[in-house]
mmCIF file of C-alpha atoms in Angstrom:
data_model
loop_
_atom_site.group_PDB
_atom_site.id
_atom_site.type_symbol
_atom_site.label_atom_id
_atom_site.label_comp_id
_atom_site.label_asym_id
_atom_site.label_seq_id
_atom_site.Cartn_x
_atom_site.Cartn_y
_atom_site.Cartn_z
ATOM 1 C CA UNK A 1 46.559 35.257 -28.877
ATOM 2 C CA UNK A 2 43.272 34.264 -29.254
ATOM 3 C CA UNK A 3 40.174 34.572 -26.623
ATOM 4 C CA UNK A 4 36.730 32.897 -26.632
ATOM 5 C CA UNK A 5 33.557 33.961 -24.761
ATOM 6 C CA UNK A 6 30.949 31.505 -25.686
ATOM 7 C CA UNK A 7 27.091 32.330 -25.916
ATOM 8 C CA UNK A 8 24.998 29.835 -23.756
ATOM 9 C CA UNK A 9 21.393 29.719 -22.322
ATOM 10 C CA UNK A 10 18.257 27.554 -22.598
ATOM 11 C CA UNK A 11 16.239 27.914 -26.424
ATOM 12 C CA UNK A 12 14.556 31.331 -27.215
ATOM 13 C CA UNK A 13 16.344 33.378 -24.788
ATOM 14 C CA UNK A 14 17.491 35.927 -27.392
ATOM 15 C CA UNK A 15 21.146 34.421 -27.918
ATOM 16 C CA UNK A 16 21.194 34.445 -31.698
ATOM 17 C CA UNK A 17 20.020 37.523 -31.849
ATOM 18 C CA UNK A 18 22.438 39.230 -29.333
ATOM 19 C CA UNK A 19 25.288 37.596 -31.526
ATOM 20 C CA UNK A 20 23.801 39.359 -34.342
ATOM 21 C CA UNK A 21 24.159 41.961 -33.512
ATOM 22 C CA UNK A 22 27.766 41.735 -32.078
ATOM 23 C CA UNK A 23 29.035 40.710 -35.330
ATOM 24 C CA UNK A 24 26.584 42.875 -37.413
ATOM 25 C CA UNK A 25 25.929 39.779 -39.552
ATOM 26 C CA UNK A 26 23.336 37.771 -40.063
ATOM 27 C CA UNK A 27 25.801 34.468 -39.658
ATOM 28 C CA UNK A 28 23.694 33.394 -36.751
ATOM 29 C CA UNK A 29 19.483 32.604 -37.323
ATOM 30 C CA UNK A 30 17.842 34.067 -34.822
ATOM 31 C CA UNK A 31 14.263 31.754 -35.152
ATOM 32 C CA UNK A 32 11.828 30.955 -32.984
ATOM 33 C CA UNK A 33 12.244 27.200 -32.363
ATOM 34 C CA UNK A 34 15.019 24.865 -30.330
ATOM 35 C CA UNK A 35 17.933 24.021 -31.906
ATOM 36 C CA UNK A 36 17.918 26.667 -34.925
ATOM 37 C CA UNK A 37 21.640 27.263 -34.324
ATOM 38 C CA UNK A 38 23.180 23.562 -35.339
ATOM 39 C CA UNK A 39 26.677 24.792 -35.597
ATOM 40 C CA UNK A 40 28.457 26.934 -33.284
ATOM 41 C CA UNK A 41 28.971 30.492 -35.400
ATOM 42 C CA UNK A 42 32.086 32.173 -35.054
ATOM 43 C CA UNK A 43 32.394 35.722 -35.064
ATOM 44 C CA UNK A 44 35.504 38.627 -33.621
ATOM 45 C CA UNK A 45 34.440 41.900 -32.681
ATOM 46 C CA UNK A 46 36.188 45.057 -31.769
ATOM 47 C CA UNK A 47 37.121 46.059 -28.036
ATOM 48 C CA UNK A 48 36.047 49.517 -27.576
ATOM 49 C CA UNK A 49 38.825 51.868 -26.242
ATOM 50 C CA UNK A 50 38.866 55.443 -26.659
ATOM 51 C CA UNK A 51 42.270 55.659 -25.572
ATOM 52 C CA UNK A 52 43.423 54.936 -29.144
ATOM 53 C CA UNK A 53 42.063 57.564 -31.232
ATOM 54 C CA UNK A 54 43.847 59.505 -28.361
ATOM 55 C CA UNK A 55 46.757 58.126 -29.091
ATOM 56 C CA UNK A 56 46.670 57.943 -32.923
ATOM 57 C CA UNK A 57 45.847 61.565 -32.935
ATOM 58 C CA UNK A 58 49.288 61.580 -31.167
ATOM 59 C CA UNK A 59 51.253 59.467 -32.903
ATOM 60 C CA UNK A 60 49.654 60.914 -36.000
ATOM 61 C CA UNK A 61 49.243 57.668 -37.262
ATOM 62 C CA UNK A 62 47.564 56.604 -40.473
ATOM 63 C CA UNK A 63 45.601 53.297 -39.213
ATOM 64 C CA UNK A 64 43.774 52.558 -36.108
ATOM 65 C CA UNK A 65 43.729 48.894 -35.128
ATOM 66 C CA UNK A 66 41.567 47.803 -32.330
ATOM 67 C CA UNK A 67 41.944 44.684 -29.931
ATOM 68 C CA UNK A 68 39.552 41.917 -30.845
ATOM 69 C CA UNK A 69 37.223 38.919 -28.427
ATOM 70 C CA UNK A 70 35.767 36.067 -30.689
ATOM 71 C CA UNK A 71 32.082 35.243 -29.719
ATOM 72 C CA UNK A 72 31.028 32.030 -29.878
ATOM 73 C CA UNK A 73 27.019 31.172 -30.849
ATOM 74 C CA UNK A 74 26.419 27.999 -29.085
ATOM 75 C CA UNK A 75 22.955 26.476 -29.949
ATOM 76 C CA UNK A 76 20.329 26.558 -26.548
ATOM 77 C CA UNK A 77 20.969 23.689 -23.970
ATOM 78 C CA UNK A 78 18.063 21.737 -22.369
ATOM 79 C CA UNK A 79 17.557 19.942 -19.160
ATOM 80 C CA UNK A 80 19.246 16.587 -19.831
ATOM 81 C CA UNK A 81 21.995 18.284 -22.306
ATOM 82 C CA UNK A 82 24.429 16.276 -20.095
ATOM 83 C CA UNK A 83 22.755 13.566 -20.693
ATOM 84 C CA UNK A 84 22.698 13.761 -24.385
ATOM 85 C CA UNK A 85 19.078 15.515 -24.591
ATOM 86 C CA UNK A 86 18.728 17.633 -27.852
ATOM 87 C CA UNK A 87 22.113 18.038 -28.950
ATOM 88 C CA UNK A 88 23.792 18.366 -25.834
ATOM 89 C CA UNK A 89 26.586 15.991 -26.062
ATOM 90 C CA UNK A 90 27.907 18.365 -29.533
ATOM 91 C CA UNK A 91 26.733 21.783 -27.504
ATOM 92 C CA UNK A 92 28.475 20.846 -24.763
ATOM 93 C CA UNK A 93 31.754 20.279 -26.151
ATOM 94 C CA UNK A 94 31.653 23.467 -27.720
ATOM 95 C CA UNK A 95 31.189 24.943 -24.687
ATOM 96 C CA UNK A 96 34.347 23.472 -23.607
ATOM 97 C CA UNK A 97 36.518 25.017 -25.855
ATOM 98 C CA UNK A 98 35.922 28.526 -24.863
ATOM 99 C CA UNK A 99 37.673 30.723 -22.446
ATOM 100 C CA UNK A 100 34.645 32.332 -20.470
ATOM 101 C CA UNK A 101 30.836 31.798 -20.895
ATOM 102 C CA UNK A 102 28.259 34.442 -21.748
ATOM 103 C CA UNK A 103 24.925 33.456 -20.211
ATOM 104 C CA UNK A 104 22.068 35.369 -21.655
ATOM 105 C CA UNK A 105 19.226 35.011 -19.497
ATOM 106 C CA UNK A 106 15.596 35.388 -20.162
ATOM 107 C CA UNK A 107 14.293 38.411 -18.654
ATOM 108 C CA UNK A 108 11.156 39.293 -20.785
ATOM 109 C CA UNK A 109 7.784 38.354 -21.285
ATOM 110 C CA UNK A 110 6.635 37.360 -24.776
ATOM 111 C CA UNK A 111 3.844 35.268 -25.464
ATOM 112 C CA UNK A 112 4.919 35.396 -29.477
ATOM 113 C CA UNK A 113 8.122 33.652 -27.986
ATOM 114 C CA UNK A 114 7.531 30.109 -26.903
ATOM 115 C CA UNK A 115 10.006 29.082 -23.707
ATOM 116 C CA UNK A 116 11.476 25.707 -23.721
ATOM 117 C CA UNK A 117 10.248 25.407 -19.931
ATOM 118 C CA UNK A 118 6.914 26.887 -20.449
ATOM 119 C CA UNK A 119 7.518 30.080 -18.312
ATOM 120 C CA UNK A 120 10.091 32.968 -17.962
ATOM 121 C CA UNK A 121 11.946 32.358 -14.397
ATOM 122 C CA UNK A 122 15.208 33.348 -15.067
ATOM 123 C CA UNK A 123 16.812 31.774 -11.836
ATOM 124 C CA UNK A 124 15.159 28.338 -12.879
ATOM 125 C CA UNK A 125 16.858 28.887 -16.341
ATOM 126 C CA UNK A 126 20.448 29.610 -14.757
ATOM 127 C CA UNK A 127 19.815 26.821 -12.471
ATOM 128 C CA UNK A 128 19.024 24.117 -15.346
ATOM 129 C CA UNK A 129 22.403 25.307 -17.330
ATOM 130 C CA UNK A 130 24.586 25.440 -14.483
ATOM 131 C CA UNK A 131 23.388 22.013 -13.134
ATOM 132 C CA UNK A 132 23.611 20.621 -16.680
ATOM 133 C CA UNK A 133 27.251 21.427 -16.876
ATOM 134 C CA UNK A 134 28.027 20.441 -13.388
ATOM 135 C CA UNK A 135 26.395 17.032 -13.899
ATOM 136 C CA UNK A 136 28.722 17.176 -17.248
ATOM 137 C CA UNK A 137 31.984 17.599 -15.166
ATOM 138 C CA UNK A 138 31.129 15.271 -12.520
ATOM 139 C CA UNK A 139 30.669 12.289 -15.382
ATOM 140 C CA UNK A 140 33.778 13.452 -16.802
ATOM 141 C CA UNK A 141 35.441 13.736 -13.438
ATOM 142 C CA UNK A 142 34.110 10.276 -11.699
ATOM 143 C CA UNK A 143 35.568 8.241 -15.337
ATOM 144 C CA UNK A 144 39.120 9.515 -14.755
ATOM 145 C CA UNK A 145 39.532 8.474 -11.081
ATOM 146 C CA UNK A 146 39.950 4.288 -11.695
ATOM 147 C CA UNK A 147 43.417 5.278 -14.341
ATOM 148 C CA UNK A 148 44.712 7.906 -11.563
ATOM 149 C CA UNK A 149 44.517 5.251 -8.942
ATOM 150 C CA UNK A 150 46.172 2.778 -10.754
ATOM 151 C CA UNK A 151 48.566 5.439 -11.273
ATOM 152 C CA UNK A 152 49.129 6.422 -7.926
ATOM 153 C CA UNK A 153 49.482 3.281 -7.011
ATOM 154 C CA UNK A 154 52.768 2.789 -9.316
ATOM 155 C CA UNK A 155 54.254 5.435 -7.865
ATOM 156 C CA UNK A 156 53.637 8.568 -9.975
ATOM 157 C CA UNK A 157 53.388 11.758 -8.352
ATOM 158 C CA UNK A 158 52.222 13.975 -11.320
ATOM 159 C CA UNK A 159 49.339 11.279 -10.965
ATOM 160 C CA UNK A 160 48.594 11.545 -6.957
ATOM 161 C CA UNK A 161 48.583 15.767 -7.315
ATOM 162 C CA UNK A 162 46.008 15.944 -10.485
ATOM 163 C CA UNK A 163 43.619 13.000 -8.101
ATOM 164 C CA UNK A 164 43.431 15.378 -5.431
ATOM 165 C CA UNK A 165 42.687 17.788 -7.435
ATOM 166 C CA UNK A 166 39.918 15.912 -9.280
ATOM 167 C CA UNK A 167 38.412 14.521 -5.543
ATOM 168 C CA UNK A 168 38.119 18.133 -4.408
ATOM 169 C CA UNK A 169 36.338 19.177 -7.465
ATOM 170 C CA UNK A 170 33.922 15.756 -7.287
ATOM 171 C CA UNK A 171 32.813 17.089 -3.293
ATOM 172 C CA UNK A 172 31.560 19.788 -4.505
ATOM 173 C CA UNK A 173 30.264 19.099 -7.631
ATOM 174 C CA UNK A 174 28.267 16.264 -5.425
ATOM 175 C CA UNK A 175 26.868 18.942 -3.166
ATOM 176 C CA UNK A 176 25.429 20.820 -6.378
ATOM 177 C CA UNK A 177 28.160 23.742 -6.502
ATOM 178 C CA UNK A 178 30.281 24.659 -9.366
ATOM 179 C CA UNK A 179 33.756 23.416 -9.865
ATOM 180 C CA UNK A 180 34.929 27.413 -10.046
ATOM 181 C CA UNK A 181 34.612 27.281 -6.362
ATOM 182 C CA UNK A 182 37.385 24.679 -6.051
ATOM 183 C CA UNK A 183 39.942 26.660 -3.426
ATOM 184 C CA UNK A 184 43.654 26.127 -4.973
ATOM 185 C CA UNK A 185 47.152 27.077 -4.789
ATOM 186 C CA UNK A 186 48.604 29.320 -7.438
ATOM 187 C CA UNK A 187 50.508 26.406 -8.429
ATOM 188 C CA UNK A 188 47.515 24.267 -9.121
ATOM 189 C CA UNK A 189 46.480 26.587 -11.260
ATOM 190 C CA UNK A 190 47.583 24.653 -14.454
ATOM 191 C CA UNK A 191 47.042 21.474 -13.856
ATOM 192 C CA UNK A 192 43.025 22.487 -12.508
ATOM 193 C CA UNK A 193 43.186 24.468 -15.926
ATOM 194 C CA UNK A 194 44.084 21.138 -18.095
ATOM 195 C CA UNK A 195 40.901 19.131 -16.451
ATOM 196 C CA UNK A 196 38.791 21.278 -18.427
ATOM 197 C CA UNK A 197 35.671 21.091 -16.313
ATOM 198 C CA UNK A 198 32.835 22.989 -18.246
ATOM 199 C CA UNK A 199 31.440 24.644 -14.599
ATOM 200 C CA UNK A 200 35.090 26.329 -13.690
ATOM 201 C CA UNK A 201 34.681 28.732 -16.432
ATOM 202 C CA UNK A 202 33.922 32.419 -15.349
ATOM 203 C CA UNK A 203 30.574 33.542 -15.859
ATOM 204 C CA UNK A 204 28.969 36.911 -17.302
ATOM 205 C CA UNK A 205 24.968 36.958 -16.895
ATOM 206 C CA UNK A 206 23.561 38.993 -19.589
ATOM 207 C CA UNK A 207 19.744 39.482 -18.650
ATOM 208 C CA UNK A 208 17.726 40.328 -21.933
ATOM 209 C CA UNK A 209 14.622 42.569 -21.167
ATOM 210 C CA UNK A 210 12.102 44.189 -23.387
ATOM 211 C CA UNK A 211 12.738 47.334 -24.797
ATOM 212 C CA UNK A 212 11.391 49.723 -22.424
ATOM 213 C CA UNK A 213 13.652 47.833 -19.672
ATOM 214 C CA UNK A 214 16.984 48.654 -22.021
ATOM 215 C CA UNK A 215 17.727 51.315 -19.442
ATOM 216 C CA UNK A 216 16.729 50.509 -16.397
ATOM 217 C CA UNK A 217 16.343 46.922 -16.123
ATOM 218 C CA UNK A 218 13.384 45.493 -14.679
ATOM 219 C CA UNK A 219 12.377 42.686 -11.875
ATOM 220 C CA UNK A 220 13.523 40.169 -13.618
ATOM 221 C CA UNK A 221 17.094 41.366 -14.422
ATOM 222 C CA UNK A 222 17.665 42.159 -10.782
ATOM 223 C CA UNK A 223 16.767 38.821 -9.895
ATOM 224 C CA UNK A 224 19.389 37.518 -11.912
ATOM 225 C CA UNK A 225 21.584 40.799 -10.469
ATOM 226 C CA UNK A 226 21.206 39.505 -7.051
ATOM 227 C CA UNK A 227 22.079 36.138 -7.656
ATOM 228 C CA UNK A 228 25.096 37.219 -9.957
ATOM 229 C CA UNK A 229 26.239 39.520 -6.968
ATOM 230 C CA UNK A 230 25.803 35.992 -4.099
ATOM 231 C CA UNK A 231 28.122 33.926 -6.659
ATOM 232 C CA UNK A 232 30.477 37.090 -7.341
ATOM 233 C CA UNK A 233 29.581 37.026 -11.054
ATOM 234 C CA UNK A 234 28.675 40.198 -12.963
ATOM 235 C CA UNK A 235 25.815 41.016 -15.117
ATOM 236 C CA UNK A 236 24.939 43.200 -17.979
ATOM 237 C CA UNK A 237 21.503 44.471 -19.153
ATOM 238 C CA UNK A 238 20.641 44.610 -22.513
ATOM 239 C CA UNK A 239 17.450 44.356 -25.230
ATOM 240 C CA UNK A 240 18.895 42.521 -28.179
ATOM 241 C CA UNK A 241 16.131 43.522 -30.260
ATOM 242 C CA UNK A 242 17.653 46.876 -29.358
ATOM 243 C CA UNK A 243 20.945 46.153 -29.958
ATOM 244 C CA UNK A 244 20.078 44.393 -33.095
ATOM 245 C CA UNK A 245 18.501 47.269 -34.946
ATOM 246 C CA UNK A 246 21.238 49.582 -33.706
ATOM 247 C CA UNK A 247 23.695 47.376 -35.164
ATOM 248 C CA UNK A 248 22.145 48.562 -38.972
ATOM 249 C CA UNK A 249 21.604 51.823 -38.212
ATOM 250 C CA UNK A 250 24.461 54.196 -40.061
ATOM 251 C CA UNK A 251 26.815 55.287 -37.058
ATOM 252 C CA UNK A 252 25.531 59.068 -37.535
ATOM 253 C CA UNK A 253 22.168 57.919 -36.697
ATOM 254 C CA UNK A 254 23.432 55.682 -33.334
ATOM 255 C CA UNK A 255 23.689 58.448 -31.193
ATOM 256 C CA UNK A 256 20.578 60.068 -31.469
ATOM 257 C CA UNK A 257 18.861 56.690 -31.609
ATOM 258 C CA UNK A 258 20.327 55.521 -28.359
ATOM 259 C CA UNK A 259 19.282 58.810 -26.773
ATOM 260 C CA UNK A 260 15.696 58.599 -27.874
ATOM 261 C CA UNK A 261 15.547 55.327 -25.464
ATOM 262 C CA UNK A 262 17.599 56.883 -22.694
ATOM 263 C CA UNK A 263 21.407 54.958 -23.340
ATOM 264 C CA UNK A 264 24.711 56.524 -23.675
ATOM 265 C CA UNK A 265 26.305 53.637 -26.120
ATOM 266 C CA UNK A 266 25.192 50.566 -27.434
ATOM 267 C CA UNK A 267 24.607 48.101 -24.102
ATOM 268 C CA UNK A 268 27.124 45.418 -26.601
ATOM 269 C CA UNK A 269 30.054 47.724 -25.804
ATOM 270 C CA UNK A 270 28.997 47.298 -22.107
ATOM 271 C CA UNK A 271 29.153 44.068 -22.730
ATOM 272 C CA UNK A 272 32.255 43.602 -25.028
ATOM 273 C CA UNK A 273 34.395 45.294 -22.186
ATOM 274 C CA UNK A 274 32.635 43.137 -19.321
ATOM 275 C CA UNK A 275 33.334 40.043 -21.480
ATOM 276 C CA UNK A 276 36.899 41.544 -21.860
ATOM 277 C CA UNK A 277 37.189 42.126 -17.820
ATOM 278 C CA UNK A 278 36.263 38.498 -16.969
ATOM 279 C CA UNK A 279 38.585 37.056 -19.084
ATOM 280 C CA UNK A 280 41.288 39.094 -16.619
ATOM 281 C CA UNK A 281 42.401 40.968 -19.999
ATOM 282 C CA UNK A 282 44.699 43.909 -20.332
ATOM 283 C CA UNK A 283 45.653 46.574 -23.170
ATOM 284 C CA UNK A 284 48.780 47.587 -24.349
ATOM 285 C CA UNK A 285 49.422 49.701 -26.982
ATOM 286 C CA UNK A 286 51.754 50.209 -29.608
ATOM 287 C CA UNK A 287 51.778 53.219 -31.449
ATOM 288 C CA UNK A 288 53.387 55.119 -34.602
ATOM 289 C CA UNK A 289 52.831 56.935 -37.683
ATOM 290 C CA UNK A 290 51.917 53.837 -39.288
ATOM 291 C CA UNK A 291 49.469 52.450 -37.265
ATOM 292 C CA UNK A 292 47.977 52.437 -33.323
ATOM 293 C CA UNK A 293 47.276 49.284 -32.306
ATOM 294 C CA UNK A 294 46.056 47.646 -29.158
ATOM 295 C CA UNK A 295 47.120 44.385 -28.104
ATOM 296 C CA UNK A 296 45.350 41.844 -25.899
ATOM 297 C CA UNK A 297 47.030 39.942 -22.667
ATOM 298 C CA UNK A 298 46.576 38.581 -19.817
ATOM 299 C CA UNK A 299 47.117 40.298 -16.452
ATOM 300 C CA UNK A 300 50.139 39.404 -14.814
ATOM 301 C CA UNK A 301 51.870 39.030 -18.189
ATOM 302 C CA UNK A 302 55.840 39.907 -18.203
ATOM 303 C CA UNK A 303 57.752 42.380 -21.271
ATOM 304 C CA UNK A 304 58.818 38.997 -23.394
ATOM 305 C CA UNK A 305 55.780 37.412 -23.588
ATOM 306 C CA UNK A 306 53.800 40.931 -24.564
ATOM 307 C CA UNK A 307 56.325 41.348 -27.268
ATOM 308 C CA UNK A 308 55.646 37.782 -28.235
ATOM 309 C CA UNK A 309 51.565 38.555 -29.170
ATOM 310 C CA UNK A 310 53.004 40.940 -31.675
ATOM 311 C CA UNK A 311 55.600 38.317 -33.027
ATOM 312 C CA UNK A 312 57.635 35.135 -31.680
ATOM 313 C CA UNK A 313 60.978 36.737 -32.778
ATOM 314 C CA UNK A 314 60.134 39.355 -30.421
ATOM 315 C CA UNK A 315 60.236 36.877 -27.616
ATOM 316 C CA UNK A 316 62.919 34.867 -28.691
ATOM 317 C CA UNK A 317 65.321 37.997 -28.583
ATOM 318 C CA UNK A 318 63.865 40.491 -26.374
ATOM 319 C CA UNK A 319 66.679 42.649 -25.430
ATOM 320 C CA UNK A 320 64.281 45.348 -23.520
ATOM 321 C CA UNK A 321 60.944 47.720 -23.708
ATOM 322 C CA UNK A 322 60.474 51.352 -24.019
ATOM 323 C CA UNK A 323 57.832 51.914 -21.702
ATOM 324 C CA UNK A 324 55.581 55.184 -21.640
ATOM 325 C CA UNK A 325 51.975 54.924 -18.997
ATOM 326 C CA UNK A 326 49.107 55.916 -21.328
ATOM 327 C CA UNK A 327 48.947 58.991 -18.551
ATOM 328 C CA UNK A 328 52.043 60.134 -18.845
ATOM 329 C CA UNK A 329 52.130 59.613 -22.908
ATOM 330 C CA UNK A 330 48.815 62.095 -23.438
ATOM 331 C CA UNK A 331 49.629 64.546 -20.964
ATOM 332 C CA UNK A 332 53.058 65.157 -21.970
ATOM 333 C CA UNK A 333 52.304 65.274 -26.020
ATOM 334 C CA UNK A 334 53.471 62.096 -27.121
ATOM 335 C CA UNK A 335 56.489 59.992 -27.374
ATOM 336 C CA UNK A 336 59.195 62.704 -27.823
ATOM 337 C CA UNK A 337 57.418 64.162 -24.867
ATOM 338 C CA UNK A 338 58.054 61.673 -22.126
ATOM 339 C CA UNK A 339 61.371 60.872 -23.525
ATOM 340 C CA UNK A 340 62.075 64.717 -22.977
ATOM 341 C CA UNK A 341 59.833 64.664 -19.330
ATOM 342 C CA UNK A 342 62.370 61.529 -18.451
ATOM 343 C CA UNK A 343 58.941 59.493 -18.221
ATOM 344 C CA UNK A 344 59.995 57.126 -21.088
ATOM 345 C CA UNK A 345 61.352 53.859 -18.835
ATOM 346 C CA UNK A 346 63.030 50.941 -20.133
ATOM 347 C CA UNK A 347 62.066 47.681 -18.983
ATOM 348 C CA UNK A 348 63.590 44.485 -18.629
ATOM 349 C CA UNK A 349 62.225 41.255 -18.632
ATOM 350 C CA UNK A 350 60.941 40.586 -15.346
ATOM 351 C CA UNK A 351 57.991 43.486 -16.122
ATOM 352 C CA UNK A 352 54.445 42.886 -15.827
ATOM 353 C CA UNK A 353 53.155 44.873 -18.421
ATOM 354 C CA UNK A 354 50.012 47.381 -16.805
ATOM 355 C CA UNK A 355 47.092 48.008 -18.451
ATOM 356 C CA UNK A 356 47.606 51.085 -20.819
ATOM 357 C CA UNK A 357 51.500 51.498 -21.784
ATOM 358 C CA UNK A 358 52.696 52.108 -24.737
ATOM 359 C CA UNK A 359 55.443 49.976 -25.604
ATOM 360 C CA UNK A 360 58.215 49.812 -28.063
ATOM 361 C CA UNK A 361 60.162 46.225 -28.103
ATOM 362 C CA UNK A 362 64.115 46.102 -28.456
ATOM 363 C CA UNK A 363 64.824 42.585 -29.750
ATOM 364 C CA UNK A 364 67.910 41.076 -30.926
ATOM 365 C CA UNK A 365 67.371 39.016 -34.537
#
């Protein structure tokens, strides 16, 4: 099961360079000039979780296998992007095939670093994205409405529920708010999901500050911290030039790197586990002398479908799961453990999976 966060913000703003570092490649150029990123670069990184080497040390197992997010590097939008300025028309489609967007905001000044706009205002910059993809959706929204009439009109119901839909999402898009806002019934859930609508995605503002602001942040960032905090976003702060030359140092030399500069880890595990937060992600493990492994769903997710991440057979003939909390598995030793402690529970298929257990699948073939 696979899920996107893409990278988005106006030209220059350091978004290249944080993906970079994420993937520890060079896959992305970081240059100093619009439009250096042409394609969308691709790259998965690692969810960081202590709880496994916890559990591996456990389980004595052999392997450790971590959950994974796949970043995307969209090029920089630019005022007009939804009107085909640049390249928005290919940038923004991109953007529409991701789960969640990343918005790395401008937060430093640089005068080696030209800005698109002439000057660092990071609320400007959030405005000109958001209002780009809003004017986006409403295009996209106003050219569907003559077929769903017609529709309507003949009768067809599927038709009349996705127009509402799209007219509530139009008001406010008109009034100059994002489509996320739409209110909706759990049961509308899908269908809002299948318009697509580039502004409904959540949002993680990343503000990128100099270096001596890696710690603490600095005006800018809490600009963007108090607008993040109005629209009930989050925000991380980070330096990518930080990051970035952390991301080639040898891991024995992280540490005392990162406390030279006054950080406990590397601000892209901060923002790895935000990025896995928005997305409404949970962890479950599964774990053996083989291998522990973590395994990515959503929250809310039931036994069969869990067991069907790890293979579709498992889903198909899920008979039951052995069920341990992540708690209850450290503190009583391990497997044989909570089996002996009586904490080892066996689920059925109606279980939402929580955030932590350790799970063994029973599955007919």
């Amino acid at each position: 099961m696979g899920f996107k966060a893409g990278i988005v913000g106006l030209p220059n703003v350091g978004k290249s360079t944080l993906f970079n570092a994420l993937t520890e490649t060079a896959a992305a150029q970081a240059a100093n000039y619009p439009f250096c990123t042409i394609e969308p670069n691709v790259g998965e990184v690692a969810v960081p979780d202590p709880r496994l080497a916890t559990l591996a040390a456990l389980a004595k197992s052999a392997e450790i296998v971590p959950t994974r997010l796949t970043f995307v590097d969209i090029a920089g939008l630019v005022r007009g992007a939804s009107k085909g300025e640049g390249l928005g028309n290919q940038f923004l489609a991109n953007i529409r095939e991701v789960d969640a967007i990343v918005h790395v905001v401008r937060c430093f000044a640089d005068g080696d670093v030209t800005h698109v706009e002439g000057r660092v205002d990071p609320i400007a910059d959030i405005e000109t994205i958001e209002t780009e993809l809003m004017l986006a959706d409403l295009d996209s929204l106003e050219r569907r409405v003559d077929a769903l009439e017609k529709r309507v009109r003949g009768g067809d119901k599927d038709a009349k529920d996705t127009l509402a839909l799209i007219q509530r999402a139009l008001a406010l898009l008109r009034e100059g708010k994002p489509a996320r806002l739409v209110e909706r019934k759990p049961e509308e859930e899908k269908a809002f999901r299948m318009l697509s609508l580039l502004s409904a995605k959540p949002v993680l503002y990343v503000c990128n500050v100099d270096e001596t602001s890696a710690a603490t942040g600095n005006a800018f960032s809490r600009l963007v911290e108090e607008r993040a905090a109005a629209e009930g976003a989050k925000t991380v702060v980070i330096s990518a030039k930080i990051e970035a030359e952390i991301a080639v140092l040898p891991p024995a030399e992280r540490a005392e790197f990162l406390a030279t500069i006054g950080l406990e880890e590397p601000g892209l595990n901060r923002l790895i586990r935000a990025g896995y937060a928005l997305l409404d992600l949970v962890t479950f493990f599964t774990a053996g002398p083989k291998e522990t492994r973590a395994w990515t769903i959503r929250r809310g997710t039931r036994a069969p479908q869990a067991a069907g991440v790890i293979h579709s057979d498992f889903e198909r003939g899920f008979i039951r799961a052995e069920t341990i909390a992540y708690e209850d598995y450290v503190a009583l030793g391990g497997e044989a453990g909570a089996r002996e402690a009586g904490k080892l529970r066996l689920e059925g298929k109606d279980y939402v999976v929580a955030d932590g257990d350790v799970m063994h699948f029973r599955f007919a073939t």
